[in-house]
Coordinates of C-alpha atoms and ligand atoms in Angstrom, one line a residue:
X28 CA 0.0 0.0 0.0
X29 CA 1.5 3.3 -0.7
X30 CA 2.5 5.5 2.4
X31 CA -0.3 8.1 1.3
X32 CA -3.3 6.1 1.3
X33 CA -5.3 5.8 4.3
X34 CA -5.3 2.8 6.8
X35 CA -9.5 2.8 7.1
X36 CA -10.9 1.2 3.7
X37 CA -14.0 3.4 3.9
X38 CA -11.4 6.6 3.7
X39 CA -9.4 4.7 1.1
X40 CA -10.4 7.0 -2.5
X41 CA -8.6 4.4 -4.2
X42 CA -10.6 1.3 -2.5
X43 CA -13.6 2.5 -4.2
X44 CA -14.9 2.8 -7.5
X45 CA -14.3 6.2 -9.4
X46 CA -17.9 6.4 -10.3
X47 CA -18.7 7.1 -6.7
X48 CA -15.7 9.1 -5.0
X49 CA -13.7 11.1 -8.0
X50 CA -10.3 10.1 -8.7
X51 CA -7.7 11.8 -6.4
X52 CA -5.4 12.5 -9.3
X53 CA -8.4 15.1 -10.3
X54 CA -8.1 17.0 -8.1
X55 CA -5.7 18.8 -6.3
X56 CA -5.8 20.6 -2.3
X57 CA -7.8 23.7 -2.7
X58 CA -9.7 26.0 -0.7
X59 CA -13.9 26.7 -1.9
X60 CA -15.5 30.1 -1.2
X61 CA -19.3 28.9 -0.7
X62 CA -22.6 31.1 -0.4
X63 CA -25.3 28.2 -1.6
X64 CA -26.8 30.3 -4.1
X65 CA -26.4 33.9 -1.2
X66 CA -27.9 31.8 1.3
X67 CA -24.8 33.4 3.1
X68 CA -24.0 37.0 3.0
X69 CA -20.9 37.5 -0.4
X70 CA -19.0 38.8 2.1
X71 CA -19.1 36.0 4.5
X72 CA -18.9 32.8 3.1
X73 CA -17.8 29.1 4.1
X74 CA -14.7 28.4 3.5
X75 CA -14.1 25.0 2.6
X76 CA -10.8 23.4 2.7
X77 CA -10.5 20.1 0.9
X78 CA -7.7 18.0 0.6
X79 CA -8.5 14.1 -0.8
X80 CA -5.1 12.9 0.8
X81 CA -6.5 11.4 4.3
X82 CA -9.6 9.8 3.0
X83 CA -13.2 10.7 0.5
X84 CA -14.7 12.7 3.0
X85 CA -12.0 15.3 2.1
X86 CA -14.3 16.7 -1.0
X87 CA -17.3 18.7 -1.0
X88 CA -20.6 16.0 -1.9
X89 CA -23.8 16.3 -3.7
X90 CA -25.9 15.5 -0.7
X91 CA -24.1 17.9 2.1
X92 CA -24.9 20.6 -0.2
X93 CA -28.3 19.7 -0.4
X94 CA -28.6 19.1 3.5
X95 CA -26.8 22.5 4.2
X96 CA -28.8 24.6 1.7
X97 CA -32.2 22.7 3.0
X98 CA -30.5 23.9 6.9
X99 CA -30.2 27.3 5.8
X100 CA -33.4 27.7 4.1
X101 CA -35.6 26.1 6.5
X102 CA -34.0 26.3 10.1
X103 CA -32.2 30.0 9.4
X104 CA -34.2 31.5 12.6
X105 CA -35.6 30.3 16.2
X106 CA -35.8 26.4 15.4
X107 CA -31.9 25.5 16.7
X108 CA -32.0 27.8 19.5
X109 CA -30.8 26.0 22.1
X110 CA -30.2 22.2 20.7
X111 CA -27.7 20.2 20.5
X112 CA -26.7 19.5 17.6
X113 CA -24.1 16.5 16.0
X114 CA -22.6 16.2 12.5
X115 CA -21.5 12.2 11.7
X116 CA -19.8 11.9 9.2
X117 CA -18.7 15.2 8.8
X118 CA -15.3 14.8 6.3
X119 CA -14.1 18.4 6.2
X120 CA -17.4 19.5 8.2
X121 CA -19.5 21.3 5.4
X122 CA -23.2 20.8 6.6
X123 CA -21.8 21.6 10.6
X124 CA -19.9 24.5 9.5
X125 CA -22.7 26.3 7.3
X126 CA -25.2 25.7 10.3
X127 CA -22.4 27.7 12.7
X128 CA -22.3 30.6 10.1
X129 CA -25.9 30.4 8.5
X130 CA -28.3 29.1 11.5
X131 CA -29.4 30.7 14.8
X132 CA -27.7 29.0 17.6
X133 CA -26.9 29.3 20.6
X134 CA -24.6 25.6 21.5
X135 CA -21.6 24.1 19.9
X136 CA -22.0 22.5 17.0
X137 CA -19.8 19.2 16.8
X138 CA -18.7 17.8 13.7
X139 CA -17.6 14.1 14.2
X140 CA -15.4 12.1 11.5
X141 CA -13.0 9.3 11.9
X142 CA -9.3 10.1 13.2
X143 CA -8.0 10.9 9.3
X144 CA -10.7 13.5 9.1
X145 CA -9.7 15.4 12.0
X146 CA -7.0 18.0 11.2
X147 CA -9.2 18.7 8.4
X148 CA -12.1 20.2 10.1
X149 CA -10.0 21.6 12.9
X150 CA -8.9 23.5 9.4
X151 CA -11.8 23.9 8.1
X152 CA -13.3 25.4 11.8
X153 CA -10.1 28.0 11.9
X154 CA -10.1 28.9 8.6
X155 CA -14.3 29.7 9.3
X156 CA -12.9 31.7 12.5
X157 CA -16.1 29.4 14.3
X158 CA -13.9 28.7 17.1
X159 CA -15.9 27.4 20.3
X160 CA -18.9 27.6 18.1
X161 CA -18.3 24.4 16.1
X162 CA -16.0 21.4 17.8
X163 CA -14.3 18.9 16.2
X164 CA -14.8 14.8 17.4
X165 CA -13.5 11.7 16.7
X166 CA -16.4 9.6 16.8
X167 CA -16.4 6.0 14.7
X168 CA -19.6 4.7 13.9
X169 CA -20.2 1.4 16.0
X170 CA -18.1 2.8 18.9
X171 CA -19.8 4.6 22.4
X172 CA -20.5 8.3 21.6
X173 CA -17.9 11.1 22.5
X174 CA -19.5 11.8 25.8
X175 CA -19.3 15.8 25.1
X176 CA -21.6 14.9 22.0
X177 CA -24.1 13.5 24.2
X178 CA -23.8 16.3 26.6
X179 CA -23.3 16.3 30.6
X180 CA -25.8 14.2 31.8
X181 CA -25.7 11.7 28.9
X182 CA -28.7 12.7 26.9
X183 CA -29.0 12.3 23.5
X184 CA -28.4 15.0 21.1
X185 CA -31.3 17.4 19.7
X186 CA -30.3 17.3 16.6
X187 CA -28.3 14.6 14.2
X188 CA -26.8 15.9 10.9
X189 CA -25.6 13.1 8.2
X190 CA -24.6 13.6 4.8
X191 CA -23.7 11.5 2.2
X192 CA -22.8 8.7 5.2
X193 CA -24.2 5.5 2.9
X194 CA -21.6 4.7 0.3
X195 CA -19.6 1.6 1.6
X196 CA -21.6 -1.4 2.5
X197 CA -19.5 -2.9 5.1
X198 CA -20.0 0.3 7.2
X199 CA -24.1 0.1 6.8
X200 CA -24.6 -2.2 9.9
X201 CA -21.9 0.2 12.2
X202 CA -24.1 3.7 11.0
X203 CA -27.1 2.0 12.0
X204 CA -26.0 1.3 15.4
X205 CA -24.7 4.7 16.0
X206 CA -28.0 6.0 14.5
X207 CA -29.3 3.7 17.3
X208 CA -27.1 5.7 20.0
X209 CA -27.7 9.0 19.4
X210 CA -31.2 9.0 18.1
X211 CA -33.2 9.2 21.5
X212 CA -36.9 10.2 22.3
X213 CA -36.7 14.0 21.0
X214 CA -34.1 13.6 18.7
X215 CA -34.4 14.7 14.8
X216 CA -31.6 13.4 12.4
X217 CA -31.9 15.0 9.2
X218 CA -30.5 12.0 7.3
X219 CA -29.2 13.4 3.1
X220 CA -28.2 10.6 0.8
X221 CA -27.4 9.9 -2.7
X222 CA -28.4 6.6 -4.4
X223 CA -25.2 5.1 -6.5
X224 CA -25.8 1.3 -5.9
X225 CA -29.0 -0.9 -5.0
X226 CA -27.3 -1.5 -1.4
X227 CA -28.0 2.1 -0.7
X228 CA -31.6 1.1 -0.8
X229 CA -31.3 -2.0 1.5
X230 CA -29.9 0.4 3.9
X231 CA -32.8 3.2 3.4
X232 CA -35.2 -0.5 4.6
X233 CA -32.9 -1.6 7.6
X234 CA -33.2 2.4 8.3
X235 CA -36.9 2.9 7.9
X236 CA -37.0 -1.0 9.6
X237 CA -35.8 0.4 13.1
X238 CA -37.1 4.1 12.6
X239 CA -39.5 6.0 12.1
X240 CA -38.6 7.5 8.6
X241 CA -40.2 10.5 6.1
X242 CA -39.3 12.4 3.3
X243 CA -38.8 15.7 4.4
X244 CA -40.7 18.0 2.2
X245 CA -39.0 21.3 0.2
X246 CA -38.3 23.5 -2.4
X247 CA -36.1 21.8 -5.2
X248 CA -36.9 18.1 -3.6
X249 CA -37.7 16.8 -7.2
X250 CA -35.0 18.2 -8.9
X251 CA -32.6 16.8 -5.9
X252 CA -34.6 13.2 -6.2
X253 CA -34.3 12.8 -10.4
X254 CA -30.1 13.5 -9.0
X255 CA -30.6 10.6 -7.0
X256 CA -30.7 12.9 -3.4
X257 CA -32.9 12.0 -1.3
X258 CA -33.7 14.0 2.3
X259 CA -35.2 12.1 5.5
X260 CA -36.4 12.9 8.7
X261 CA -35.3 9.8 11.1
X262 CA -37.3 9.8 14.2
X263 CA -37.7 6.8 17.2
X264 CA -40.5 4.7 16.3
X265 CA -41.8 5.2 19.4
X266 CA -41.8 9.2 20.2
X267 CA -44.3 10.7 22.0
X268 CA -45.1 14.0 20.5
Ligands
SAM18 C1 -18.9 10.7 1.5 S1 -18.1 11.4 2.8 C2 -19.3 12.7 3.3 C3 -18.7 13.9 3.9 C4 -19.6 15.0 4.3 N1 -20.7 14.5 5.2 C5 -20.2 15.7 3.1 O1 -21.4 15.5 2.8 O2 -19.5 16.4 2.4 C6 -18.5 10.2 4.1 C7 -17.8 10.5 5.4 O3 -18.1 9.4 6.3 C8 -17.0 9.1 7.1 N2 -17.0 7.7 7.5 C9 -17.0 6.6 6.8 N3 -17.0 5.5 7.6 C10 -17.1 5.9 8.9 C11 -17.1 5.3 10.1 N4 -17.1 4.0 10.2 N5 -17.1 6.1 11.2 C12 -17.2 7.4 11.1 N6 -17.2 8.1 10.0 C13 -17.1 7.4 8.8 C14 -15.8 9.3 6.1 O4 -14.6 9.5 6.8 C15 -16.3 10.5 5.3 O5 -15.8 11.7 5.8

């Protein structure tokens, strides 16, 4: 294995096939000025660092985009006051980082990745001077939560971001579990993915299995659907409203 390519298969660009991660001789480190269509002010974009060398969540995705623009559209004011909220799967922390800069809230945002991922959104958080507003966590799916993610008195977070998470099927059974551990009685994951393979949609049926699971309605949802993107609300079965 060459020195550069990453120990974890799922962060290995080279481990899986070009039509769903872009080939890392494409592309080159680079830094993205990002408004979503002036979603966020010109003069105050995200700034996205990306760098492919310590694994595929080091590139922008299809479904992130669509998860942040549907965040800043439709929770901009009053609805993330006060939540907690938890990025899995973050790669270089897009969704995370545009709800720091575009969203009203008022507690730390933490963007969670595998060990490779890290230094990345530390970056990513710095170069978004966001500080002690967003916080970076290793968190592997299939492994106890961070405590700080679920908060002092180990609660479950308010809110769970995930973008672009199903892409590698030996990974589907570890994202449900940690699905399973963060997603308590009052907790909303906003769950964005992109259909490449007919696994994806055994995952979407062990997903909708355990939860309770609807398409969350929006502007531009059928164009995002005839791309393939596809945006869920993932409840507990169970919830009392
Ligand atoms: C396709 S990227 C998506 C990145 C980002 N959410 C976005 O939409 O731009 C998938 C991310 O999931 C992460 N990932 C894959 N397997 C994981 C695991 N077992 N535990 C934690 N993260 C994992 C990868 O490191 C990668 O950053």
């Amino acid at each position: 294995m060459p020195a550069s390519r990453s120990q974890s298969p799922e962060n290995d660009v080279f481990g899986i096939s070009t039509e769903i991660v872009p080939e890392r001789t494409n592309k080159t480190a680079s830094t993205t000025n990002l408004t979503f269509d002036d979603l966020l002010p010109k003069d105050k974009p995200l700034l996205l660092h990306e760098d492919l060398q310590e694994g595929c969540g080091g590139q922008l995705w299809p479904a992130g985009m669509v998860l942040s623009r549907y965040l800043l559209t439709y929770h901009k004011t009053g609805s993330l006051l006060d939540k907690s909220i938890v990025e899995i799967g973050a790669g270089g922390g897009l969704v995370g980082l545009a709800v720091a800069l575009g969203c009203e809230i008022n507690r730390p945002v933490y963007i969670t990745d595998q060990l490779p991922m890290f230094a990345l959104m530390q970056k990513n958080i710095v170069l978004n001077n966001l500080q002690g507003k967003v916080e970076a966590e290793i968190y592997d799916w299939g492994t106890p939560p961070p405590s700080k993610v679920l908060g002092d008195a180990g609660r479950y977070p308010d809110i769970v971001l995930a973008a672009d998470c199903v892409y590698f099927e030996p990974a589907f059974p570890l994202l449900l579990q940690t699905l399973g551990d963060l997603i308590g009685p009052s907790t909303t994951c906003y769950f964005c993915f992109k259909k490449r393979r007919k696994a994806d949609m055994r995952f979407i049926r062990d997903m909708t299995k355990k939860f309770a699971v609807e398409q969350v309605t929006y502007d531009h949802r059928e164009g995002d659907q005839r791309e393939g993107i596809f945006l869920y609300q993932v409840q507990q079965k169970d919830r009392k409203q």
